[in-house]
PDB file of C-alpha atoms and ligand atoms in Angstrom:
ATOM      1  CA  UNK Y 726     -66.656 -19.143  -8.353  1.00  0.00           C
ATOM      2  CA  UNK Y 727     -68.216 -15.577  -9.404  1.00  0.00           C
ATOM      3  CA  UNK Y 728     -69.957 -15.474 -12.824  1.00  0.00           C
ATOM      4  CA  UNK Y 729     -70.831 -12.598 -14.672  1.00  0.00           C
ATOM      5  CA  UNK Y 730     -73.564 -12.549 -17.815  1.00  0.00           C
ATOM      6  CA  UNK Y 731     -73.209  -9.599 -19.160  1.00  0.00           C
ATOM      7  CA  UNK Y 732     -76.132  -8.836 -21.612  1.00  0.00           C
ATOM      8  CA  UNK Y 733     -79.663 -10.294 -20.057  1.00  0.00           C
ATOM      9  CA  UNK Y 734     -81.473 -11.729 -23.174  1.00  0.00           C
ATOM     10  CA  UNK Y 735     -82.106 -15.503 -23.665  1.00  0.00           C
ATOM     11  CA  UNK Y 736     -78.293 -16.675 -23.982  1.00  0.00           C
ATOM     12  CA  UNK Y 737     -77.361 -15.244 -20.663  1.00  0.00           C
ATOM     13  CA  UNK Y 738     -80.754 -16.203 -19.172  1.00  0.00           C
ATOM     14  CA  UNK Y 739     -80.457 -20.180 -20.556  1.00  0.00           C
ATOM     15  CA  UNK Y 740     -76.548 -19.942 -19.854  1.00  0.00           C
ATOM     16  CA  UNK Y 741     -77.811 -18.985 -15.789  1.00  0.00           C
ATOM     17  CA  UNK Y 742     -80.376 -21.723 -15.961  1.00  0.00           C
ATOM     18  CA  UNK Y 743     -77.816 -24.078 -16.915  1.00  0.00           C
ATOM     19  CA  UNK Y 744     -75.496 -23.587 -14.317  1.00  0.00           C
ATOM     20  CA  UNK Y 745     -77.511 -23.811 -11.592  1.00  0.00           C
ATOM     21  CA  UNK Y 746     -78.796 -26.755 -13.134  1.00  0.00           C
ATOM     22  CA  UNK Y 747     -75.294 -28.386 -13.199  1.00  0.00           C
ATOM     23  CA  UNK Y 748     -75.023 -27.085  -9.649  1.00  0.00           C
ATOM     24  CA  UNK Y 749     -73.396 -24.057  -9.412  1.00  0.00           C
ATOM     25  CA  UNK Y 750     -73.636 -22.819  -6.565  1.00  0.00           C
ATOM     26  CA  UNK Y 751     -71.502 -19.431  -6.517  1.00  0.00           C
ATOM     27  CA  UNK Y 752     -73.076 -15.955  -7.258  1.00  0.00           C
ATOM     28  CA  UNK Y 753     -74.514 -15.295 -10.397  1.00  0.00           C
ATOM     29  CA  UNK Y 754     -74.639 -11.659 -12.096  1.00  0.00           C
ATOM     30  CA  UNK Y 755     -76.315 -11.146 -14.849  1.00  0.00           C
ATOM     31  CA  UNK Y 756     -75.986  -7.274 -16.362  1.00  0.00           C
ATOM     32  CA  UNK Y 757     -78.621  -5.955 -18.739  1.00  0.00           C
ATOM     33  CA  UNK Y 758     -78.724  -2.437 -20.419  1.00  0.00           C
ATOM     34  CA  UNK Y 759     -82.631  -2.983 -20.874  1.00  0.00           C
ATOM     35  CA  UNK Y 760     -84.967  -2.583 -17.929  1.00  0.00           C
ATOM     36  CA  UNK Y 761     -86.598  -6.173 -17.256  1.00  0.00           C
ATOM     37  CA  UNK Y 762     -84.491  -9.159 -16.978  1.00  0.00           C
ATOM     38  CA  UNK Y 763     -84.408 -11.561 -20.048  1.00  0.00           C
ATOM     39  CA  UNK Y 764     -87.615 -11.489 -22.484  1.00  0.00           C
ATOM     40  CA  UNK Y 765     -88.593 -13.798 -25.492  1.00  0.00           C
ATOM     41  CA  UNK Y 766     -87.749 -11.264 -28.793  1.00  0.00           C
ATOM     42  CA  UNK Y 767     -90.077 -13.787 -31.670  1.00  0.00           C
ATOM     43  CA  UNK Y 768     -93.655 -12.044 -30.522  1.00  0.00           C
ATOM     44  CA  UNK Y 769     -92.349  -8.668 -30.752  1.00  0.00           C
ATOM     45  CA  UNK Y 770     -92.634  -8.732 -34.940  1.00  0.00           C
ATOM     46  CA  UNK Y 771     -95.426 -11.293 -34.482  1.00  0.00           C
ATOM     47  CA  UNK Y 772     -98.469 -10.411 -32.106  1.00  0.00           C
ATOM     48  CA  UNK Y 773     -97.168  -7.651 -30.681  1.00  0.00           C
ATOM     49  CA  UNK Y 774     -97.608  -5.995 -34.268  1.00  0.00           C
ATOM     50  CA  UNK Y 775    -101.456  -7.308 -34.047  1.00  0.00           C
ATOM     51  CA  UNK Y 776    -101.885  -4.744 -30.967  1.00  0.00           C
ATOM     52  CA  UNK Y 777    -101.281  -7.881 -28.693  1.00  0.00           C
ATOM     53  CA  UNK Y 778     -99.433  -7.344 -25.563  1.00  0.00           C
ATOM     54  CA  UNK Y 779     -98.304 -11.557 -24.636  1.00  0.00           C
ATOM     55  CA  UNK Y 780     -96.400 -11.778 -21.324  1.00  0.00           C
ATOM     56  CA  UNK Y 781     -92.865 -12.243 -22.725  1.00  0.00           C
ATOM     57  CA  UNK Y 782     -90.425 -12.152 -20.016  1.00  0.00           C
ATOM     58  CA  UNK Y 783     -88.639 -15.366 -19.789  1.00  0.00           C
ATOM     59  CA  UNK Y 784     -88.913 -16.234 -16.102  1.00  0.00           C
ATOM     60  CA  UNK Y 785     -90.864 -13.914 -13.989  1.00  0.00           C
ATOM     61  CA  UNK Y 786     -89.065 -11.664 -10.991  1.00  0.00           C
ATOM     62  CA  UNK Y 787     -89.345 -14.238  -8.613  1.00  0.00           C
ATOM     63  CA  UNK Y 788     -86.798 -16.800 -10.503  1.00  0.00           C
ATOM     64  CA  UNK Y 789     -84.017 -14.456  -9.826  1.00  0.00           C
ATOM     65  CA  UNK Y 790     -84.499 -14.327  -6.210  1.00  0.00           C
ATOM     66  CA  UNK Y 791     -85.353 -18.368  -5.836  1.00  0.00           C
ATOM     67  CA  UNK Y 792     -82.106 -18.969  -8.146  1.00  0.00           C
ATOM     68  CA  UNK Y 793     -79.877 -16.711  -6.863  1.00  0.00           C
ATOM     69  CA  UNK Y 794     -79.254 -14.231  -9.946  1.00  0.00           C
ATOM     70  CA  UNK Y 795     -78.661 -10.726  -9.029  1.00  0.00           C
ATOM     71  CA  UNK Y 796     -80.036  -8.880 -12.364  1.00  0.00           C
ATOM     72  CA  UNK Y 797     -79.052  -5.447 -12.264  1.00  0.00           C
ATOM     73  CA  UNK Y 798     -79.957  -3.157 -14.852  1.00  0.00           C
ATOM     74  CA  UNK Y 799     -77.004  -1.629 -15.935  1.00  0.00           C
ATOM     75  CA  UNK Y 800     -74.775  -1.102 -19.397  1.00  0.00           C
ATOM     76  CA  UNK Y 801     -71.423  -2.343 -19.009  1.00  0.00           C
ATOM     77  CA  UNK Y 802     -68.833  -0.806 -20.920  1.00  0.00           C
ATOM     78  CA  UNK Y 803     -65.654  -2.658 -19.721  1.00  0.00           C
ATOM     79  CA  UNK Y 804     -65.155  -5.708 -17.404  1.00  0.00           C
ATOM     80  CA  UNK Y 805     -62.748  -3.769 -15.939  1.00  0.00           C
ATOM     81  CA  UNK Y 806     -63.713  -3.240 -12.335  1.00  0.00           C
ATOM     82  CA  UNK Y 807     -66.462  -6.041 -12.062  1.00  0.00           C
ATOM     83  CA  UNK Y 808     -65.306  -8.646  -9.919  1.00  0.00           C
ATOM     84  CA  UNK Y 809     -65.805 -12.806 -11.611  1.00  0.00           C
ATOM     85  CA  UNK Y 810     -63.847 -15.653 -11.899  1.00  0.00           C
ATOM     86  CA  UNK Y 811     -65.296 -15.909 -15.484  1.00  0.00           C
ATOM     87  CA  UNK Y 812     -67.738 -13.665 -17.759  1.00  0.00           C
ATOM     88  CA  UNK Y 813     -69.714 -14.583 -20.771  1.00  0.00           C
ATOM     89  CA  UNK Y 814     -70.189 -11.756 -23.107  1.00  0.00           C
ATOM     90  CA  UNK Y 815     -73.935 -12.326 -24.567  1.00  0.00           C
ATOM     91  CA  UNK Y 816     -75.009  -8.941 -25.708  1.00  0.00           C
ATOM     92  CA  UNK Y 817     -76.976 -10.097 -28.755  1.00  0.00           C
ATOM     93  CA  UNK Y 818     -77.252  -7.909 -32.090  1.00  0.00           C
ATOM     94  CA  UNK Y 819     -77.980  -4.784 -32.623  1.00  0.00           C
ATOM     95  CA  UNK Y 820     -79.554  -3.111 -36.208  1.00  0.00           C
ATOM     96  CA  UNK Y 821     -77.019  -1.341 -38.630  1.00  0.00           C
ATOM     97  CA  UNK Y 822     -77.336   1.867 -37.699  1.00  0.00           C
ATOM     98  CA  UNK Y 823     -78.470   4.525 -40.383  1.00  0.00           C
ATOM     99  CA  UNK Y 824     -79.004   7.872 -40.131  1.00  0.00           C
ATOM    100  CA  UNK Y 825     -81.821   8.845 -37.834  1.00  0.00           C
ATOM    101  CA  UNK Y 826     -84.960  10.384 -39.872  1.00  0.00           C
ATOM    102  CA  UNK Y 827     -88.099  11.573 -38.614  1.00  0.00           C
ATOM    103  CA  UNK Y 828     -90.647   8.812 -38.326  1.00  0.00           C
ATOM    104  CA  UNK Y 829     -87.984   5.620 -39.075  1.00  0.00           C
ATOM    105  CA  UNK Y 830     -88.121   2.787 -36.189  1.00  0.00           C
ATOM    106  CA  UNK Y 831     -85.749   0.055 -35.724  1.00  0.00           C
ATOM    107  CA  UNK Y 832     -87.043  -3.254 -34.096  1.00  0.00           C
ATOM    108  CA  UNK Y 833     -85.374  -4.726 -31.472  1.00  0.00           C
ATOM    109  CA  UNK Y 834     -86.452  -4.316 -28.177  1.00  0.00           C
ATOM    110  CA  UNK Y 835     -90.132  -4.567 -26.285  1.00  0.00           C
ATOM    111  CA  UNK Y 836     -90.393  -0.798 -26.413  1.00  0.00           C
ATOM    112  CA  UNK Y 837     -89.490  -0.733 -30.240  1.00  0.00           C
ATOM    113  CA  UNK Y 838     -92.297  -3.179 -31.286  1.00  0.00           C
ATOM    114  CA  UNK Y 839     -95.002  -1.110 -29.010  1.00  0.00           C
ATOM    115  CA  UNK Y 840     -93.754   2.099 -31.108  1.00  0.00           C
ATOM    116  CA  UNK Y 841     -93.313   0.467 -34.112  1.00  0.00           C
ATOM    117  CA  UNK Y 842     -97.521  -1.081 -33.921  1.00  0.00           C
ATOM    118  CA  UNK Y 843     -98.811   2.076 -31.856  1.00  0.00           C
ATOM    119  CA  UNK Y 844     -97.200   4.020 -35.676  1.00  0.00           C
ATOM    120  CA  UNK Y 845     -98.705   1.467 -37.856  1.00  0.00           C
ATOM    121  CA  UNK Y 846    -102.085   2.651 -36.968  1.00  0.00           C
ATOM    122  CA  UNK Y 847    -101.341   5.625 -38.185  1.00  0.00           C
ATOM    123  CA  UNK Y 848     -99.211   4.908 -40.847  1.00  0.00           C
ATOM    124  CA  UNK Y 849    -100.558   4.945 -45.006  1.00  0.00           C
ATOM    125  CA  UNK Y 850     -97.190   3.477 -46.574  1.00  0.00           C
ATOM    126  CA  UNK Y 851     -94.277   2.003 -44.710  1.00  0.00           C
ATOM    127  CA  UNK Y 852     -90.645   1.282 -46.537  1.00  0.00           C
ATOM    128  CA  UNK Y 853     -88.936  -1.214 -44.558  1.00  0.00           C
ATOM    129  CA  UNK Y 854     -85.063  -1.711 -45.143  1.00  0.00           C
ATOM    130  CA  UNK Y 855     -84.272  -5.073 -44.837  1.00  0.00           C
ATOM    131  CA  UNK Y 856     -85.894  -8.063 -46.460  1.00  0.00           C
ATOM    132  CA  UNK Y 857     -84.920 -10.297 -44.273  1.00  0.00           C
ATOM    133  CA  UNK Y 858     -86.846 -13.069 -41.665  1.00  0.00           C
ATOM    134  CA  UNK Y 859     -87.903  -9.756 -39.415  1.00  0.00           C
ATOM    135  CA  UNK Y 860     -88.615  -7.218 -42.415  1.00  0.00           C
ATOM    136  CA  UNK Y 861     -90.465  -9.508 -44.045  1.00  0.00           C
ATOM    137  CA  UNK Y 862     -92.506 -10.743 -40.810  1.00  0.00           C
ATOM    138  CA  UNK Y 863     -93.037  -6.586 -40.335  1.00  0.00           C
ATOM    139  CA  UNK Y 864     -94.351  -6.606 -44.144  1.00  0.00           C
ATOM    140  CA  UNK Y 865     -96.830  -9.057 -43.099  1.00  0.00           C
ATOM    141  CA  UNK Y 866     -98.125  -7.734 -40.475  1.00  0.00           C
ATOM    142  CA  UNK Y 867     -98.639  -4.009 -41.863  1.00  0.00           C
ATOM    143  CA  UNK Y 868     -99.827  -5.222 -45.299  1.00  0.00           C
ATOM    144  CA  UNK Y 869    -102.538  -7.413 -42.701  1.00  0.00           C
ATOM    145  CA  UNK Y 870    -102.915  -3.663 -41.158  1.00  0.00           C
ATOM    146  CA  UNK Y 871    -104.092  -2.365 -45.117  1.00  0.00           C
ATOM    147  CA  UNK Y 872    -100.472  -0.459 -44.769  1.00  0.00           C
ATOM    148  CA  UNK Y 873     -99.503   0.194 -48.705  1.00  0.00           C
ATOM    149  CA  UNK Y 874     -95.802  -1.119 -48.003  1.00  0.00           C
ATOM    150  CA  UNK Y 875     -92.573  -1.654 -49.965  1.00  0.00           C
ATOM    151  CA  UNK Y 876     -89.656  -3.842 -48.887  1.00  0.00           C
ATOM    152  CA  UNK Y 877     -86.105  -2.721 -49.838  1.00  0.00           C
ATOM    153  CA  UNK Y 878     -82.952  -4.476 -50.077  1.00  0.00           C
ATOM    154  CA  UNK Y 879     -79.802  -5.113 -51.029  1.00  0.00           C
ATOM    155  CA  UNK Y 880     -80.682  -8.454 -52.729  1.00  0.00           C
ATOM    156  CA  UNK Y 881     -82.310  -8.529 -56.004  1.00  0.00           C
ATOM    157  CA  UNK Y 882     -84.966 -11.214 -54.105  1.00  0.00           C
ATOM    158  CA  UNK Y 883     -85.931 -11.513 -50.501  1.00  0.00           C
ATOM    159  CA  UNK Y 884     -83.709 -14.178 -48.683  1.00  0.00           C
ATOM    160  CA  UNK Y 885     -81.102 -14.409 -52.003  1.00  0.00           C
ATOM    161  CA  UNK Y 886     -78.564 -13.411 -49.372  1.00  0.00           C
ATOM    162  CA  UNK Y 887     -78.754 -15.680 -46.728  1.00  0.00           C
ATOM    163  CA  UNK Y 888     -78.510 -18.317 -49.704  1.00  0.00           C
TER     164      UNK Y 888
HETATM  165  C1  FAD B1215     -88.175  -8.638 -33.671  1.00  0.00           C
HETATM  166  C2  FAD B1215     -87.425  -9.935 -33.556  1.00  0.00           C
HETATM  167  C3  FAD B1215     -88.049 -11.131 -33.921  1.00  0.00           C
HETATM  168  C4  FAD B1215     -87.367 -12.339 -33.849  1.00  0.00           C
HETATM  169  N1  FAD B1215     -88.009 -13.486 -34.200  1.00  0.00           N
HETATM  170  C5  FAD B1215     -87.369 -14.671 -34.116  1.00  0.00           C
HETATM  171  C6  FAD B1215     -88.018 -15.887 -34.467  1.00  0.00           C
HETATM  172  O1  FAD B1215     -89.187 -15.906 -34.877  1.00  0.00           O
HETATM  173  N2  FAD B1215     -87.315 -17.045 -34.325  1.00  0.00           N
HETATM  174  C7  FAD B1215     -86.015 -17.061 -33.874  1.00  0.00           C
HETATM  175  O2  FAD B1215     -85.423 -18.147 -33.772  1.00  0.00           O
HETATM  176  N3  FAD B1215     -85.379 -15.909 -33.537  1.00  0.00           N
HETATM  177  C8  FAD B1215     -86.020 -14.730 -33.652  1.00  0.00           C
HETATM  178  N4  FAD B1215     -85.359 -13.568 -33.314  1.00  0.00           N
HETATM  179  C9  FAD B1215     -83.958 -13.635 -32.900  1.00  0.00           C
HETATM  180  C10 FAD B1215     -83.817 -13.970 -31.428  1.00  0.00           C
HETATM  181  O3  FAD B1215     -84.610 -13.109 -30.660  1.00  0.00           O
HETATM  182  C11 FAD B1215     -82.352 -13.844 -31.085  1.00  0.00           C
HETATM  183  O4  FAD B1215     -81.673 -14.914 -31.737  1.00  0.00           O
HETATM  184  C12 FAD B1215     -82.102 -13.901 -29.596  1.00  0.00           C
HETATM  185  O5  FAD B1215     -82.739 -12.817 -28.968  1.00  0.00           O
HETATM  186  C13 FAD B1215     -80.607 -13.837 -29.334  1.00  0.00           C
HETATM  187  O6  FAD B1215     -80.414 -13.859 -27.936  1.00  0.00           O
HETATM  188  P1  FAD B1215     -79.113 -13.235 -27.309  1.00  0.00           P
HETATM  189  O7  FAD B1215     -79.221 -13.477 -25.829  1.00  0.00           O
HETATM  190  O8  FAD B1215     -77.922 -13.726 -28.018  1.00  0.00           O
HETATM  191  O9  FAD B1215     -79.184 -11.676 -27.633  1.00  0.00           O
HETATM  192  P2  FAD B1215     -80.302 -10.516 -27.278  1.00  0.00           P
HETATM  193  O10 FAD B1215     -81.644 -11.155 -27.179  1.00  0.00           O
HETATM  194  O11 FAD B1215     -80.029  -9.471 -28.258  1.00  0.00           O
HETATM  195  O12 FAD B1215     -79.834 -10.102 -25.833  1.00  0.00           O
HETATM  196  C14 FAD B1215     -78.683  -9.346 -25.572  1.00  0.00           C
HETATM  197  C15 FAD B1215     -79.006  -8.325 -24.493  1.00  0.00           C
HETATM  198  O13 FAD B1215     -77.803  -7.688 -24.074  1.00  0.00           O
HETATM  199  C16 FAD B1215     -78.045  -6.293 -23.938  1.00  0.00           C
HETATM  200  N5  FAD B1215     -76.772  -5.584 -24.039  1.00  0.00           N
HETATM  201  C17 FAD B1215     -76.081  -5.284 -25.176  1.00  0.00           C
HETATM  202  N6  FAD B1215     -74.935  -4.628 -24.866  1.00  0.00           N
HETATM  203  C18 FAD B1215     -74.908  -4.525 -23.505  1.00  0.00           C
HETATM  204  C19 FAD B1215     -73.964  -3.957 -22.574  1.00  0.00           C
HETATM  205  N7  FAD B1215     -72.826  -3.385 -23.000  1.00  0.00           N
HETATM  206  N8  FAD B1215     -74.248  -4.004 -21.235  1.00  0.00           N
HETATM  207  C20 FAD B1215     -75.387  -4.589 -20.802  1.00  0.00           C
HETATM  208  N9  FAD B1215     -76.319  -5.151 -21.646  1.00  0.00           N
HETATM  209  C21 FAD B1215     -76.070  -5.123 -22.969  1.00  0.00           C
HETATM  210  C22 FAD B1215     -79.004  -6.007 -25.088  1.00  0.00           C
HETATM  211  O14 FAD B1215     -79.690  -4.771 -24.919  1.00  0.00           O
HETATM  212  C23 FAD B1215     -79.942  -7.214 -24.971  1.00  0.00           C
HETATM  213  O15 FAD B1215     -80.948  -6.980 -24.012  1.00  0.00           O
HETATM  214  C24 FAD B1215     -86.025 -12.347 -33.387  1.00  0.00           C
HETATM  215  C25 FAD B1215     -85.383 -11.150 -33.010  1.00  0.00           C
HETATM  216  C26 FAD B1215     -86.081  -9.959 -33.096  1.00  0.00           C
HETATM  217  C27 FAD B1215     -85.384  -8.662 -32.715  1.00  0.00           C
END
């Protein structure tokens, strides 16, 4: 049986671990739009924001070739045309989308958290949209920095909307 992950971050990397595992022994794809397979996201609003650079990547290159997992960087628009016998669709989150404006970052990805702390050293007062787990973990680590910073939201207190 052909499986196909498509999305490489930790639920198609634990979902590939799993079945092979359980014994799977049929071809595993695993699709991912970013350029190294699956990679821990937590540091990237944690150390990486302290200048720190930890090794994040879930399993290092070598897993895929001992395990069998073909990861191929690649964005898949349709499963039309891929061949399986069954897909899991685990492409994660993305941030709302606002207008692009000069100097505004979004953190998601390894690349946006090396942006994001290369700005902060630069940076005298930083407005952060969002006052959620990852704004407020951002807010930490620039006030930390001596960044003057302000934290926006649509909640009249951090976290009143997750309540
Ligand atoms: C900065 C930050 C800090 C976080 N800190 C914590 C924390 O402290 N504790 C905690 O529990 N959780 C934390 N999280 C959340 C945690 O990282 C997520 O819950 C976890 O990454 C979800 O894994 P996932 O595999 O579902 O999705 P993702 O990790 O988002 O992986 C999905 C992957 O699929 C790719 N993809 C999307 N569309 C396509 C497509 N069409 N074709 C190919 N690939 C595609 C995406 O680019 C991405 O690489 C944090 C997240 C971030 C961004």
């Amino acid at each position: 049986m052909k499986i196909v992950l498509v999305g490489a971050g930790l639920a198609a990397q634990r979902c590939a671990e799993t079945l092979r595992a359980l014994g799977h022994d049929g071809p595993i794809a695993m699709y991912g739009d970013e350029p190294h397979p699956p990679y821990d996201r937590p540091p990237l609003s944690k150390a990486f924001l302290k200048g720190e650079r930890p090794t994040v990547q879930l399993r290092p290159d070598v897993w895929y070739r001992d395990h069998d997992v073909d990861f191929r960087h690649q964005r898949i628009e349709s499963l039309d045309g891929l061949e399986y016998d069954r897909a899991l669709i685990a492409t994660g989150a993305t941030p709302v989308a606002l207008e692009a404006l000069p100097h505004a970052h979004t953190l998601r990805t390894r690349e946006d958290a090396i942006a994001l702390d290369e700005a902060l050293a630069t940076t005298r007062h930083l407005a952060i949209i969002g006052a959620g787990l990852i704004g407020q973990e951002v807010a930490s680590a620039a006030v930390a920095r001596g960044v003057r910073t302000t934290l926006i939201d649509a909640a009249e207190r951090p976290f009143d909307a997750l309540m």
